[in-house]
Short mmCIF file of C-alpha atoms in Angstrom, two decimals:
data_model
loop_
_atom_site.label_atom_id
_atom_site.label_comp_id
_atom_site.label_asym_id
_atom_site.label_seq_id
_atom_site.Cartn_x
_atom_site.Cartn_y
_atom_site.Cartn_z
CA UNK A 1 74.76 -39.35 46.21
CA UNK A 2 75.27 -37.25 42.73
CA UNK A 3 78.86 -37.23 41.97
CA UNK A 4 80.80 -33.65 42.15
CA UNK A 5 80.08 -31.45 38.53
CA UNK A 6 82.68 -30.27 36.18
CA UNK A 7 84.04 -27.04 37.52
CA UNK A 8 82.82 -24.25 35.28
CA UNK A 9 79.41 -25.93 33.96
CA UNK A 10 76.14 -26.19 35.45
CA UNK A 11 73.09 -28.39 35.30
CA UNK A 12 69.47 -27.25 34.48
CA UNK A 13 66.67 -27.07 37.36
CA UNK A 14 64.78 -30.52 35.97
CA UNK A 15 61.15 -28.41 36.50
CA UNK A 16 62.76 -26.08 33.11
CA UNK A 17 63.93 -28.80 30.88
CA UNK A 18 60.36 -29.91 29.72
CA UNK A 19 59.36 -25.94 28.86
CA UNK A 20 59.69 -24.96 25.13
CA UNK A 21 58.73 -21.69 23.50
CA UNK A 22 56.83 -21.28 20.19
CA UNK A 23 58.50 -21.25 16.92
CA UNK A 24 58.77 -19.12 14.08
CA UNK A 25 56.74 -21.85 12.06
CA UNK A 26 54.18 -22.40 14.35
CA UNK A 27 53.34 -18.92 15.17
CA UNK A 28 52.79 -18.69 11.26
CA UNK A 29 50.94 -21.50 11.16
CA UNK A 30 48.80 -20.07 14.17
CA UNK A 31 48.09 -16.97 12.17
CA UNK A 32 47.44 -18.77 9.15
CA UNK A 33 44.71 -20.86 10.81
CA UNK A 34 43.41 -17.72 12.46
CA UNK A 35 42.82 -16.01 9.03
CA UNK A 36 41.13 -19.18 7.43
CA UNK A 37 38.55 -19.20 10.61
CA UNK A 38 38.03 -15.33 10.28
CA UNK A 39 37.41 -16.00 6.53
CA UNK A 40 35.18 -18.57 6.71
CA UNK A 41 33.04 -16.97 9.16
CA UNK A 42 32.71 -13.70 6.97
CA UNK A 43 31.70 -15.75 3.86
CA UNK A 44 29.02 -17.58 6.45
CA UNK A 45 27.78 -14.03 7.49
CA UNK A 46 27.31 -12.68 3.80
CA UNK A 47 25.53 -15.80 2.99
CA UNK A 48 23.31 -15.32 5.93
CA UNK A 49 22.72 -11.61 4.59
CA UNK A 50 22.24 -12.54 1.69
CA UNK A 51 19.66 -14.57 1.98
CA UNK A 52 17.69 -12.27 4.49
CA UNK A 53 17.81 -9.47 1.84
CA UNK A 54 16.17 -12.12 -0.54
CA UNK A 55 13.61 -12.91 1.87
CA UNK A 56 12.80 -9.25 2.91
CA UNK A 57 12.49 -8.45 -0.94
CA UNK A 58 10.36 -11.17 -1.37
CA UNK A 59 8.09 -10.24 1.86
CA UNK A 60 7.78 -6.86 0.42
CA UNK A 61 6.94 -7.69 -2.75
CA UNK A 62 4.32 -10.00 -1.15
CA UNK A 63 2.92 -6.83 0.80
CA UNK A 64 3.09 -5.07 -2.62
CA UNK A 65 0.81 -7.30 -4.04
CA UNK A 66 -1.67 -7.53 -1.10
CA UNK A 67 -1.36 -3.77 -0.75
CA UNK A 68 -2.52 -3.44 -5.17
CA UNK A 69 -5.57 -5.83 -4.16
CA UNK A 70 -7.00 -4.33 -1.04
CA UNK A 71 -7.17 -0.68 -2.88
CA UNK A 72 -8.57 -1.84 -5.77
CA UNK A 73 -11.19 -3.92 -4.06
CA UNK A 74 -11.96 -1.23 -1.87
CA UNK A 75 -12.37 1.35 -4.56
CA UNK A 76 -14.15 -0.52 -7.35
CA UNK A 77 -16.03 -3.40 -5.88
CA UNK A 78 -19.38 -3.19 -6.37
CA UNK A 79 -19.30 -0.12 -8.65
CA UNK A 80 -20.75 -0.25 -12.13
CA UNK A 81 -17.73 -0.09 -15.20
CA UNK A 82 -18.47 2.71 -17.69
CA UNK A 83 -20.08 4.71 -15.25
CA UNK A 84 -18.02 4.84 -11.82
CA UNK A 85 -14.25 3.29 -13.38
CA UNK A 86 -13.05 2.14 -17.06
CA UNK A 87 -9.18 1.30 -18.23
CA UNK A 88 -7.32 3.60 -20.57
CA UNK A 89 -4.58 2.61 -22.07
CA UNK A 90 -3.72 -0.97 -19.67
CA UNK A 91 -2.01 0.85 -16.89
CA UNK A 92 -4.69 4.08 -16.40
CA UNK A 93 -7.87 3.48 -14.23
CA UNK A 94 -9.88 6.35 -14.00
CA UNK A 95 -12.59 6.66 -11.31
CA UNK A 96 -14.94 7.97 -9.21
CA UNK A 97 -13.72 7.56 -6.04
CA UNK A 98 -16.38 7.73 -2.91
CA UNK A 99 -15.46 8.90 0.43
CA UNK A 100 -18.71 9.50 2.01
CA UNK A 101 -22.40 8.42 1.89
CA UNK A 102 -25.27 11.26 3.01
CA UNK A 103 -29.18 9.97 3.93
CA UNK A 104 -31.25 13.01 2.64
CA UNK A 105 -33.07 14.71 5.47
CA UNK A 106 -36.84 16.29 4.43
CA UNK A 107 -36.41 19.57 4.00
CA UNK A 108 -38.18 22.85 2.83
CA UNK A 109 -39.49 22.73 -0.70
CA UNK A 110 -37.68 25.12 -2.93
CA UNK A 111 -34.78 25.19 -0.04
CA UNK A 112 -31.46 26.29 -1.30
CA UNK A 113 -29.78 23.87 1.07
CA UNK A 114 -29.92 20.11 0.97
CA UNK A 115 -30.10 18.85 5.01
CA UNK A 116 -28.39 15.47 5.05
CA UNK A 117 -26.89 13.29 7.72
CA UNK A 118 -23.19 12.46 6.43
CA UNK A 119 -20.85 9.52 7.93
CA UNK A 120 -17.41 8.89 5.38
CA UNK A 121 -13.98 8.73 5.82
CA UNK A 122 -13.42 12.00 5.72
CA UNK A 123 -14.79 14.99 5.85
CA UNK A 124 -16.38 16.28 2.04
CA UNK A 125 -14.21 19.82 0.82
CA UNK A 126 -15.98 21.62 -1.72
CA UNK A 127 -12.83 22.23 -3.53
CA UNK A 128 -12.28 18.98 -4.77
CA UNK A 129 -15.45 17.07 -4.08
CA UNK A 130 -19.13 16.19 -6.01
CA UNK A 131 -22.01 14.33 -5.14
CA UNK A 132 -24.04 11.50 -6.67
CA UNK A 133 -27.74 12.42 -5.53
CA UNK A 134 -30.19 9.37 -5.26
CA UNK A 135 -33.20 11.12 -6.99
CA UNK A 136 -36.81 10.38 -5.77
CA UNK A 137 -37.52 8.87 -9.48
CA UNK A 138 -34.65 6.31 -8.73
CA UNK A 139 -31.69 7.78 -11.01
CA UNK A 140 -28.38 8.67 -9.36
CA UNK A 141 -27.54 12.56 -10.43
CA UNK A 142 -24.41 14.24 -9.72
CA UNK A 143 -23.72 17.81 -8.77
CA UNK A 144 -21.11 20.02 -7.96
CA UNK A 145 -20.33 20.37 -3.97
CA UNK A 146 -20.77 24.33 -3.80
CA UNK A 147 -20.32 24.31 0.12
CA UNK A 148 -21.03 22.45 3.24
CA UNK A 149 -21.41 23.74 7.21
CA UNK A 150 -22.21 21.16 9.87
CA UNK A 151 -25.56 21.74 11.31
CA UNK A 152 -24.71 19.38 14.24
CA UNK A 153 -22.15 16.82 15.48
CA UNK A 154 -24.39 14.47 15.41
CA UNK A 155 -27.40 12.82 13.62
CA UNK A 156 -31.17 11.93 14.88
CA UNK A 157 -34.13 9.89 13.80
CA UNK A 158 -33.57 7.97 10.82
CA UNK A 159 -30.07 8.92 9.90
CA UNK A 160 -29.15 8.00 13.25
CA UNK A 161 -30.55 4.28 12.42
CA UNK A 162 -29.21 3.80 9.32
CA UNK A 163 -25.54 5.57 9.49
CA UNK A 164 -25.03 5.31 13.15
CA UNK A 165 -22.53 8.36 14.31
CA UNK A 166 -22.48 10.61 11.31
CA UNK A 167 -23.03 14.34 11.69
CA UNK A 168 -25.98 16.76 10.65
CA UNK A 169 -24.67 19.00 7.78
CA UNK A 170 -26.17 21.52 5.00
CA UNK A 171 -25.20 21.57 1.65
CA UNK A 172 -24.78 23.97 -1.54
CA UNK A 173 -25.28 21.63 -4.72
CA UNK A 174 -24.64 22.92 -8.37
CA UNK A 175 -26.90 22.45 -10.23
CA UNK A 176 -29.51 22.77 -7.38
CA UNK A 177 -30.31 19.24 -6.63
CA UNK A 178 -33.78 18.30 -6.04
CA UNK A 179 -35.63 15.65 -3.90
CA UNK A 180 -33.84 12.84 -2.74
CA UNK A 181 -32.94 10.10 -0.95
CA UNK A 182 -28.98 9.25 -0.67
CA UNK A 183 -26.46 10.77 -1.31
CA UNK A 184 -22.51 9.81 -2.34
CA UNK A 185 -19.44 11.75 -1.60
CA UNK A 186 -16.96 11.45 -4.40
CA UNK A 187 -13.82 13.22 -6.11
CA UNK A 188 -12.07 12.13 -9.48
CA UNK A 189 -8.83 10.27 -9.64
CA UNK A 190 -6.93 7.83 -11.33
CA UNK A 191 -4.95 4.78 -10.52
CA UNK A 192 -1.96 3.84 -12.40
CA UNK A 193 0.48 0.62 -12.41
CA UNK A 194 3.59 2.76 -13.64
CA UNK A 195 6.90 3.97 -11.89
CA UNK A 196 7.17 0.97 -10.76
CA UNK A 197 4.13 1.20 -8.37
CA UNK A 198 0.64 1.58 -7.73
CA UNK A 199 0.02 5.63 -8.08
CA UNK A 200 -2.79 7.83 -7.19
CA UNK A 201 -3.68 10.95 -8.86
CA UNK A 202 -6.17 13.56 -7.74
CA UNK A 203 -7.33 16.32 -10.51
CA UNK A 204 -3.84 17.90 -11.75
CA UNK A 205 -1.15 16.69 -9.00
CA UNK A 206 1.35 14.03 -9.58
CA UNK A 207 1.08 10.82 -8.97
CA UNK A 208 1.95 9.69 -5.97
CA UNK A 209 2.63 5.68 -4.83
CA UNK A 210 1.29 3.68 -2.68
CA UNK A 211 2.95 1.21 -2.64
CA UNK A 212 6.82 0.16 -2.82
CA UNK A 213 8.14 0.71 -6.36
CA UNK A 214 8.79 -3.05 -6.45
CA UNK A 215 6.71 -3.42 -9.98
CA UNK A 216 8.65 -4.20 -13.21
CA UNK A 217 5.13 -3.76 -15.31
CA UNK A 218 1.39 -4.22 -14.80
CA UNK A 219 -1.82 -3.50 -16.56
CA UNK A 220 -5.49 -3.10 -15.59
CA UNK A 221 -8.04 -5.18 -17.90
CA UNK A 222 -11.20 -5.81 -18.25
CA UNK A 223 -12.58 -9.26 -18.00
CA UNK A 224 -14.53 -10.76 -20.74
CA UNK A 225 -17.90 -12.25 -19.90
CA UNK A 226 -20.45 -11.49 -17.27
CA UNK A 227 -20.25 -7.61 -16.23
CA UNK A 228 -16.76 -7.19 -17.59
CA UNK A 229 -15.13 -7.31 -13.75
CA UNK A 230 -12.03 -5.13 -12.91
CA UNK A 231 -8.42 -7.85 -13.43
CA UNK A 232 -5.21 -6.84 -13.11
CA UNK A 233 -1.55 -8.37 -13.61
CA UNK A 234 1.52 -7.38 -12.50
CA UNK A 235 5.44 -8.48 -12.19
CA UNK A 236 7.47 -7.92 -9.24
CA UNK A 237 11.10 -6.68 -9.88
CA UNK A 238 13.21 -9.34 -8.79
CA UNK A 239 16.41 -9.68 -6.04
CA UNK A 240 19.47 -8.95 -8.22
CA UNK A 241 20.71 -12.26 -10.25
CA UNK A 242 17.29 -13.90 -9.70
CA UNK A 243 16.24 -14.22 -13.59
CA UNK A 244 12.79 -15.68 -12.63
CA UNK A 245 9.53 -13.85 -13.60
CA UNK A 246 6.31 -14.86 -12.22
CA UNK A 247 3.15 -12.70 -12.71
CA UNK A 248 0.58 -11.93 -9.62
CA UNK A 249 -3.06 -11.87 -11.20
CA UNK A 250 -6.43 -10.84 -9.61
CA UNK A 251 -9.33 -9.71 -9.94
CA UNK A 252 -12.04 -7.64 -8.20
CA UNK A 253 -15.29 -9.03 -7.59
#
């Protein structure tokens, strides 16, 4: 049996003597590891943004590029230089550009109206469109697009055949075209590589981009050799402390 205790002390339950509380130190410590976690984890998470925004800038300028060469394709391929596009300057590409192709209906001789069946991308406005007229002595011609009314929503016999669903229209031609065969919907604009983009101008506007003004230069050229094809060049503005310059080239065929 435990012996009798001094009168006037006492003796801790044994379940409380192995319990400590936390120290000054160690609740400093505590905090101090706490702050290097939290700081290490923000410097992981602004390396991980950083390198998305690299990768999105590079993605778009990728889609920059592709964007340049599927216009350019689709406007110039195919057409003849000197007579449908030429380069002014390096970064100016003038051009006829063709939204619509007509098949010339027979019509009555001396008619003030030319009957065609027209399929485009759009629908020809007189305000801002011409027309290349396939002659019946095989030159192209091109007149002014006076005015237009749709005949019918859709075409028949031959125009049918060859165009598929294009519509029956009449048109006003100045100077008064006369017999022919096809006919090509186009307006006058320019491309440019400047502002850092690919621009579009129509008559008098502004140029407006189409594309992301991700371009640091660019030029249009013409190749040497053969028919003198439509090339191009341009550098991509790059992410912010990347000194690197690579140029895209292409060329349309």
């Amino acid at each position: 049996m435990a012996g009798p205790t001094a009168r006037g002390t006492t003796r801790a339950p044994a379940a409380r003597r192995g319990v400590t509380g936390f120290t000054l130190i160690e609740t400093l410590v505590s905090f101090l590891l706490l702050g290097l976690l939290l700081q290490g984890g923000w410097r992981i998470l602004a390396s991980f943004r950083t390198g998305a925004g690299h990768a999105a800038a590079q993605a778009e300028g990728v889609e920059t590029v592709r964007t340049l060469a599927w216009i350019l394709s689709a406007e110039v391929a195919g057409e003849d230089r000197g007579r449908h596009w030429w380069v002014e300057g390096g970064d100016s590409l003038p051009l006829r550009v063709f939204r619509g192709l007509a098949l010339v209906e027979p019509g009555l001789p001396g008619a003030a109206e030319l009957q065609v069946c027209y399929r485009g991308i759009r629908t020809p406005e007189p305000e801002k469109d011409s027309v290349l007229l396939l002659a019946t002595d095989g030159w192209w011609r091109p007149s002014g697009l006076v005015s237009r009314r749709v005949l019918s929503p859709t075409c028949s016999g031959a125009g049918r055949e060859l165009l598929g669903e294009g519509r029956t229209e009449a048109w006003v031609l100045s100077p008064p075209a006369g017999p022919g065969r096809l006919a090509r919907v186009f307006e006058r604009g320019s491309y440019y590589l400047s502002g850092g983009a690919l621009r579009y101008r129509r008559g008098f506007g502004g140029r407006q981009p189409l594309t992301p003004e991700r371009l640091l230069s660019g030029r249009f050229l013409v190749e040497t050799g053969g028919e003198g094809a439509l090339g191009w060049e341009v550098i991509l503005a790059t992410p912010a402390g990347d000194t690197a310059v690579h140029p895209w080239r292409g060329r349309v065929r």
